XYZ file of C-alpha atoms in Angstrom:
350
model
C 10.106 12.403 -18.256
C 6.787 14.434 -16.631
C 7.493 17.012 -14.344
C 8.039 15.837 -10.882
C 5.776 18.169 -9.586
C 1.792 19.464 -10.731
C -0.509 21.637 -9.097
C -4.494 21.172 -9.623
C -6.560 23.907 -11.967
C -8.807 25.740 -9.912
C -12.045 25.399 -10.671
C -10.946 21.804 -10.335
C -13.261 18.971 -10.709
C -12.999 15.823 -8.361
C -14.574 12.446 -8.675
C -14.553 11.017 -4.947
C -15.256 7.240 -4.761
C -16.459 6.664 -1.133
C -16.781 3.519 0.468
C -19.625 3.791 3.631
C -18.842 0.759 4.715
C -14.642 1.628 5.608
C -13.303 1.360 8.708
C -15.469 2.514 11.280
C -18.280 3.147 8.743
C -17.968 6.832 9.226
C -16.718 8.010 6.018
C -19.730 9.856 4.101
C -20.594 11.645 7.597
C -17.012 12.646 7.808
C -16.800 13.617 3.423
C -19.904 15.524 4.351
C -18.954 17.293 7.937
C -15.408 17.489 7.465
C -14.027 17.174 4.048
C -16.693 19.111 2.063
C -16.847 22.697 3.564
C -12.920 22.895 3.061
C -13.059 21.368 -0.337
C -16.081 24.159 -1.171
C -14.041 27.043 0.027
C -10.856 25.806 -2.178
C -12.842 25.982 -5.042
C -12.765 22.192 -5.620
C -16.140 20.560 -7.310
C -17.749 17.492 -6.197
C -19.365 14.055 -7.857
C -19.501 11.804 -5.054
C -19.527 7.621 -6.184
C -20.544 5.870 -3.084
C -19.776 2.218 -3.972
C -22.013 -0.523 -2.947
C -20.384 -3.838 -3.587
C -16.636 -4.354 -3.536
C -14.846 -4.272 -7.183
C -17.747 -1.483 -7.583
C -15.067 1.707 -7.855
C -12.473 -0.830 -9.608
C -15.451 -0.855 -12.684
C -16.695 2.395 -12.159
C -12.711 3.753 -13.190
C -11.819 0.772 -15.840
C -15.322 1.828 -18.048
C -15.665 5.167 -17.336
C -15.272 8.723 -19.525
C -12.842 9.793 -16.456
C -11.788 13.217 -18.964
C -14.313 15.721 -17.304
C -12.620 15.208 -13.464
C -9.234 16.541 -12.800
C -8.504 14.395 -9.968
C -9.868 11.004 -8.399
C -10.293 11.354 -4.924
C -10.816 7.521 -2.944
C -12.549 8.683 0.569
C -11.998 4.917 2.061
C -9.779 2.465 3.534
C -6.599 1.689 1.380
C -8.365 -1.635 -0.099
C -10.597 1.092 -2.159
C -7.329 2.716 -3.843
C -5.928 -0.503 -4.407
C -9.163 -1.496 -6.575
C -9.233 2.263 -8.411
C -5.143 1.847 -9.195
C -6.111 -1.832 -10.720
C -9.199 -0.247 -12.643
C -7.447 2.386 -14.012
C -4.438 -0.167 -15.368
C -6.699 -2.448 -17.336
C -7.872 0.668 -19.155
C -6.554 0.907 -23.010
C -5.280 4.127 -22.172
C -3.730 3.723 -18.831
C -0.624 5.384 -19.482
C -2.644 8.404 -20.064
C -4.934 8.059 -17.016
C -2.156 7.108 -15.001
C -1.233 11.007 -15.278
C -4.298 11.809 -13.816
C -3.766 12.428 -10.144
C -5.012 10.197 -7.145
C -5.835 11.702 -3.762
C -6.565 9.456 -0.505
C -8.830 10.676 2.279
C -8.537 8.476 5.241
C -11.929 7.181 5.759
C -10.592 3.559 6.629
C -9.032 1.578 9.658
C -5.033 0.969 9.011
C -5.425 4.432 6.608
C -0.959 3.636 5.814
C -0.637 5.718 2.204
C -3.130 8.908 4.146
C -0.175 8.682 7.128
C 3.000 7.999 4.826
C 1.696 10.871 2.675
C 1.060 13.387 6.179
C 4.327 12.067 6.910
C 6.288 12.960 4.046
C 4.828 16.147 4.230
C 6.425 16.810 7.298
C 3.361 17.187 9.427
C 3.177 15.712 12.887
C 2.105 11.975 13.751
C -2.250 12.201 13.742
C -4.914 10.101 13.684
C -8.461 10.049 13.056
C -10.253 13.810 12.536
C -6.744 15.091 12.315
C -5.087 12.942 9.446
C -8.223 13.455 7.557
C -8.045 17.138 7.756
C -4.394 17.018 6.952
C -4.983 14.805 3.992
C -7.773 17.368 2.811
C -5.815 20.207 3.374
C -3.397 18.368 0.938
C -6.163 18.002 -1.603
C -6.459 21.764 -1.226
C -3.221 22.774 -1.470
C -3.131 20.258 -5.161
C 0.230 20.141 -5.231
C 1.371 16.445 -7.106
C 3.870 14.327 -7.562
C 4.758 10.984 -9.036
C 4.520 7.666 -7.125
C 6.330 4.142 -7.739
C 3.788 1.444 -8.537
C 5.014 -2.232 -7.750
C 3.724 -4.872 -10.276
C 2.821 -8.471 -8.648
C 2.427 -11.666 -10.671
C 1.277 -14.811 -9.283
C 2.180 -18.724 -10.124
C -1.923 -18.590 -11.639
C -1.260 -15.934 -13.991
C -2.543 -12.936 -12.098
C -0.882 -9.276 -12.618
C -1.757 -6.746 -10.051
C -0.876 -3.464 -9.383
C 0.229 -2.466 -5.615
C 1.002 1.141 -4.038
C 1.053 0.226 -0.230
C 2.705 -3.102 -0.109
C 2.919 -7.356 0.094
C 2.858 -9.615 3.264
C 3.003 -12.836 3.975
C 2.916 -14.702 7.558
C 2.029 -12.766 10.542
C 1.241 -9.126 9.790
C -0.964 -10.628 7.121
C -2.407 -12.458 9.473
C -2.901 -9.639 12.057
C -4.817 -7.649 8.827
C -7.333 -10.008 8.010
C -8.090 -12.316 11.058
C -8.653 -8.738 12.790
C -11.194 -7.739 9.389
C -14.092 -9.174 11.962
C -13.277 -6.121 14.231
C -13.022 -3.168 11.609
C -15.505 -1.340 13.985
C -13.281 -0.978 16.382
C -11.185 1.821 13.921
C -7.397 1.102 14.224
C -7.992 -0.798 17.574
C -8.729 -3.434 15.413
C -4.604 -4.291 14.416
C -4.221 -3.947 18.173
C -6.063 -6.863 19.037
C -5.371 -8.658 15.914
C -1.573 -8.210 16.843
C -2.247 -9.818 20.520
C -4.149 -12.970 19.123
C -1.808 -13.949 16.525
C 1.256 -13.459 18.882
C -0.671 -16.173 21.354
C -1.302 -18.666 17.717
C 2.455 -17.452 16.318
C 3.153 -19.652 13.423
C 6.156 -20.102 11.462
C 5.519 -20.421 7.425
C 8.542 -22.281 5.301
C 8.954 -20.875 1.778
C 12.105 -19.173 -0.381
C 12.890 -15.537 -0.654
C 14.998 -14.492 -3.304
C 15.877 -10.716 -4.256
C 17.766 -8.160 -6.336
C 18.995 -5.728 -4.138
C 18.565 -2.241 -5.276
C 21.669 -0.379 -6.715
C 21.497 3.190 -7.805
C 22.131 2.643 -12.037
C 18.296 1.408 -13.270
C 17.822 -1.444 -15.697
C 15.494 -1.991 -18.471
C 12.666 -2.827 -16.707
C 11.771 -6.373 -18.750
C 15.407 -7.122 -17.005
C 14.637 -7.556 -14.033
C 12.127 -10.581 -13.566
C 12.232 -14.157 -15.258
C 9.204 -16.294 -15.388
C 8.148 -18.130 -12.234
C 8.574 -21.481 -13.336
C 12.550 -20.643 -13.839
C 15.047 -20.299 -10.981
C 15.853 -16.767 -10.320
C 19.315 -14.876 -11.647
C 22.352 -15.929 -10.976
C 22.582 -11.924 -10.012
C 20.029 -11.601 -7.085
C 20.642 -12.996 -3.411
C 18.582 -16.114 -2.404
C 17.880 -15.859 1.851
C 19.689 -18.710 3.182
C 16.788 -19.385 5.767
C 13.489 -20.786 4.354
C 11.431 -20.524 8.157
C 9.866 -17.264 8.450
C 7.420 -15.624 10.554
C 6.412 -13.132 8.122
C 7.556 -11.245 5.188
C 6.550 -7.759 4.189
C 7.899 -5.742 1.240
C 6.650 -1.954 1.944
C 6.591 0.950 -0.364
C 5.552 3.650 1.305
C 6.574 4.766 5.196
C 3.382 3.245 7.119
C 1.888 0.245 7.258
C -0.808 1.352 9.169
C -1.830 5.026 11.196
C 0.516 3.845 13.607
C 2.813 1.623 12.150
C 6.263 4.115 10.767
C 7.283 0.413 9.002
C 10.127 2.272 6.269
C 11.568 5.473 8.059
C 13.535 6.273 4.843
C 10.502 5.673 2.375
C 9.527 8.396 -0.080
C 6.792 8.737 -3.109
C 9.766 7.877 -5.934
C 12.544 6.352 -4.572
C 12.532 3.341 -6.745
C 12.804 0.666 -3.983
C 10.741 -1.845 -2.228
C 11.606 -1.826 1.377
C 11.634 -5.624 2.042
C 11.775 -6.652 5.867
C 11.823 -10.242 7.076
C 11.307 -12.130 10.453
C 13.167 -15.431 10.982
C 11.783 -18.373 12.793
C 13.081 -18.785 16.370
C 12.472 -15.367 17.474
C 10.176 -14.751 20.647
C 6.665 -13.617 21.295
C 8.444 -11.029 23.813
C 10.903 -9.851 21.373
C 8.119 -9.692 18.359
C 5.608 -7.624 20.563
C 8.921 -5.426 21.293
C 9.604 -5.078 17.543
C 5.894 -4.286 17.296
C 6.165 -1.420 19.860
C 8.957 0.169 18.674
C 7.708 0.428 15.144
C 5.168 2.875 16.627
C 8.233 5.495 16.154
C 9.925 4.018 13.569
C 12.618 2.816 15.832
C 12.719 -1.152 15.086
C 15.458 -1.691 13.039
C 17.545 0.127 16.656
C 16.648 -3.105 18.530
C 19.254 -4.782 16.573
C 17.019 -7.312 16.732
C 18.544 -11.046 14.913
C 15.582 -12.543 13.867
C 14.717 -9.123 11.641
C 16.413 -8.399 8.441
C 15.771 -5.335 6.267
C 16.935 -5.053 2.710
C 16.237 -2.424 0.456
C 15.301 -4.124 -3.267
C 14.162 -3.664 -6.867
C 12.464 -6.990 -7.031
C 11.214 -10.268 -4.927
C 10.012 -13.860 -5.260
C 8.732 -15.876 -2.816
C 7.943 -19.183 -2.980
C 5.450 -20.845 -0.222
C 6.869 -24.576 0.069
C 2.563 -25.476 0.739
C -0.422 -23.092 0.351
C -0.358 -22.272 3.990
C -0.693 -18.706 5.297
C -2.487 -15.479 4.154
C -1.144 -13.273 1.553
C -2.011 -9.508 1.076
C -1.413 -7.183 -1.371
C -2.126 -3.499 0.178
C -4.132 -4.981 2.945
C -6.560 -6.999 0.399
C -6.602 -11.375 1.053
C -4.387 -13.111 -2.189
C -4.542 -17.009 -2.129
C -0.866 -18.006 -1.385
C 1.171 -19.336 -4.199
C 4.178 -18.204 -5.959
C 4.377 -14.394 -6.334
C 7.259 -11.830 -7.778
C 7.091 -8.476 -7.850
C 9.545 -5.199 -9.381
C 9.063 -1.784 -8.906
C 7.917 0.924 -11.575
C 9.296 4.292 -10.994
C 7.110 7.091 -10.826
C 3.900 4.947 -12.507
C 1.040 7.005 -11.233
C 0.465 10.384 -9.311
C -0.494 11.362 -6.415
C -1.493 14.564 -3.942
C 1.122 15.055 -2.099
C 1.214 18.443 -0.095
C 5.361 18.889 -0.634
């Protein structure tokens, strides 16, 4: 097994993929005001990839000679790591460029692996300016580690490769219905959140999991094709009415949005979280509040059930509803996923 832990080479050589159009659209002035003087003065060089269509990074890092950068930096929303982690994994050698450590710079609106990674570092709750120069500080510090990588295959025969997380029903709602507002920074999920509550919709479909034990398994043990039923081993959810369903990897789902409390980089589990029909717009907006601090799953709340897993299926009954795989659209259809310990790497700052 690699070492847990890595530190950068100094001189160290970074490719940064930047996307201008992220968030706010404020990313190159920020690379360039904020991120640049501290990366100069750490002894860190620059080749800056601004991308200009989307799946632009994904083939910039599938074709590319990537051996003359020590690090691959994504200056963007999470949607632009999510295509760079897909790039790199169609690559022949991807188990060797999979060593390579990945650093995100918040440059986006939700921004959830830049605040799970300030998080586990043990630095206070920030936003904007702040997280960014935490997250750069990080980058100069280049101290790595290893991060789980969840693998996602669809009913079409798609295989994807997710670090953040999957949703289905309303927070995937709230992430792309609210895409028409990305100006607005992370005000956007705010008002996304209060127009889906008013529209709440209830999605029927099965959820079926293997809860996660400590001993691991082979890893071609623990998924089945889709077209068979699951294990007799893993737990089918009795309901099949949900509001939404979200299976998280890292703490955040969003700058503020603590989603998985007890999440860390390589803790081989997918933090799966479910709302039941029946529950309230009152007590959903509560839940929604109280995730703010992490403090949710204290509401005791009926309607939400939390289950830590290796793997998932869920099974839509009808195409209805959004699906989203690290905050990017998936057409909804049959989807499983498993965890892969320790799969990539990642700056990490502790």
């Amino acid at each position: 097994r690699p070492p847990a832990y890595g530190v950068l080479p100094r001189p160290c050589r970074a490719l940064v993929l930047l996307n201008p159009q992220s968030g706010a659209g404020r990313a190159l002035e920020d690379f360039q005001a904020v991120v640049q003087p501290m990366l100069a003065e750490a002894d860190i060089a620059t080749t800056v990839f601004v991308t200009e269509r989307p799946h632009h990074a994904h083939e910039k890092v599938r074709d590319e000679d990537l051996s003359q950068w020590d690090t691959l930096v994504v200056m963007a929303g999470d949607g632009l790591l999510y295509e760079v982690v897909n790039g790199l994994m169609e690559r022949p050698d991807w188990e060797d460029t999979m060593k390579k450590p990945l650093c995100i710079l918040p440059g986006g609106s939700g921004n959830a692996l830049a605040a799970s990674i300030n998080h586990y570092a043990g630095n206070d709750h920030v936003a904007k300016k702040k997280l960014l120069t935490n997250c750069t500080f990080i980058l100069c510090k280049g101290l790595h580690t290893q991060m789980d990588l969840v693998s996602l295959s669809t009913a079409s025969g798609k295989r994807l490769f997710s670090f953040l997380g999957f949703g289905w029903g309303f927070i995937s709602d709230v992430d792309i219905d609210s895409e028409k507002y990305r100006r607005l920074g992370n005000a956007r999920f705010t008002l996304g959140t209060l127009q889906c509550l008013a529209k709440l919709r209830v999605y029927q479909g099965r959820l079926s999991y293997l809860p996660a034990v400590p001993e691991a398994l082979p890893s071609d043990s623990l998924l089945v094709p889709l077209c068979q039923p699951v294990p007799p081993h893993w737990t089918v959810v009795p309901e099949e009415e949900f509001v939404s369903v979200y299976a998280i990897y890292q703490s955040h789902l969003g700058t503020n949005l603590l989603m998985a409390p007890a999440a860390q980089l390589h803790d081989g589990c997918i933090h799966l979280f479910y709302l039941k029909a029946g529950i309230s717009r009152v007590a959903l907006l509560k839940i929604f509040l109280a995730m703010a601090r992490g403090t949710h799953l204290d509401l005791n709340c009926p309607y939400l059930c939390y289950v830590p897993v290796r793997a998932f299926r869920l099974e839509p009954r009808t195409a209805a509803g959004i699906m989203t795989v690290d905050g990017e659209a998936l057409a909804c259809e049959p989807v499983q996923g498993q965890i892969h310990g320790r799969l990539c790497r990642v700056l990490s700052g502790s």
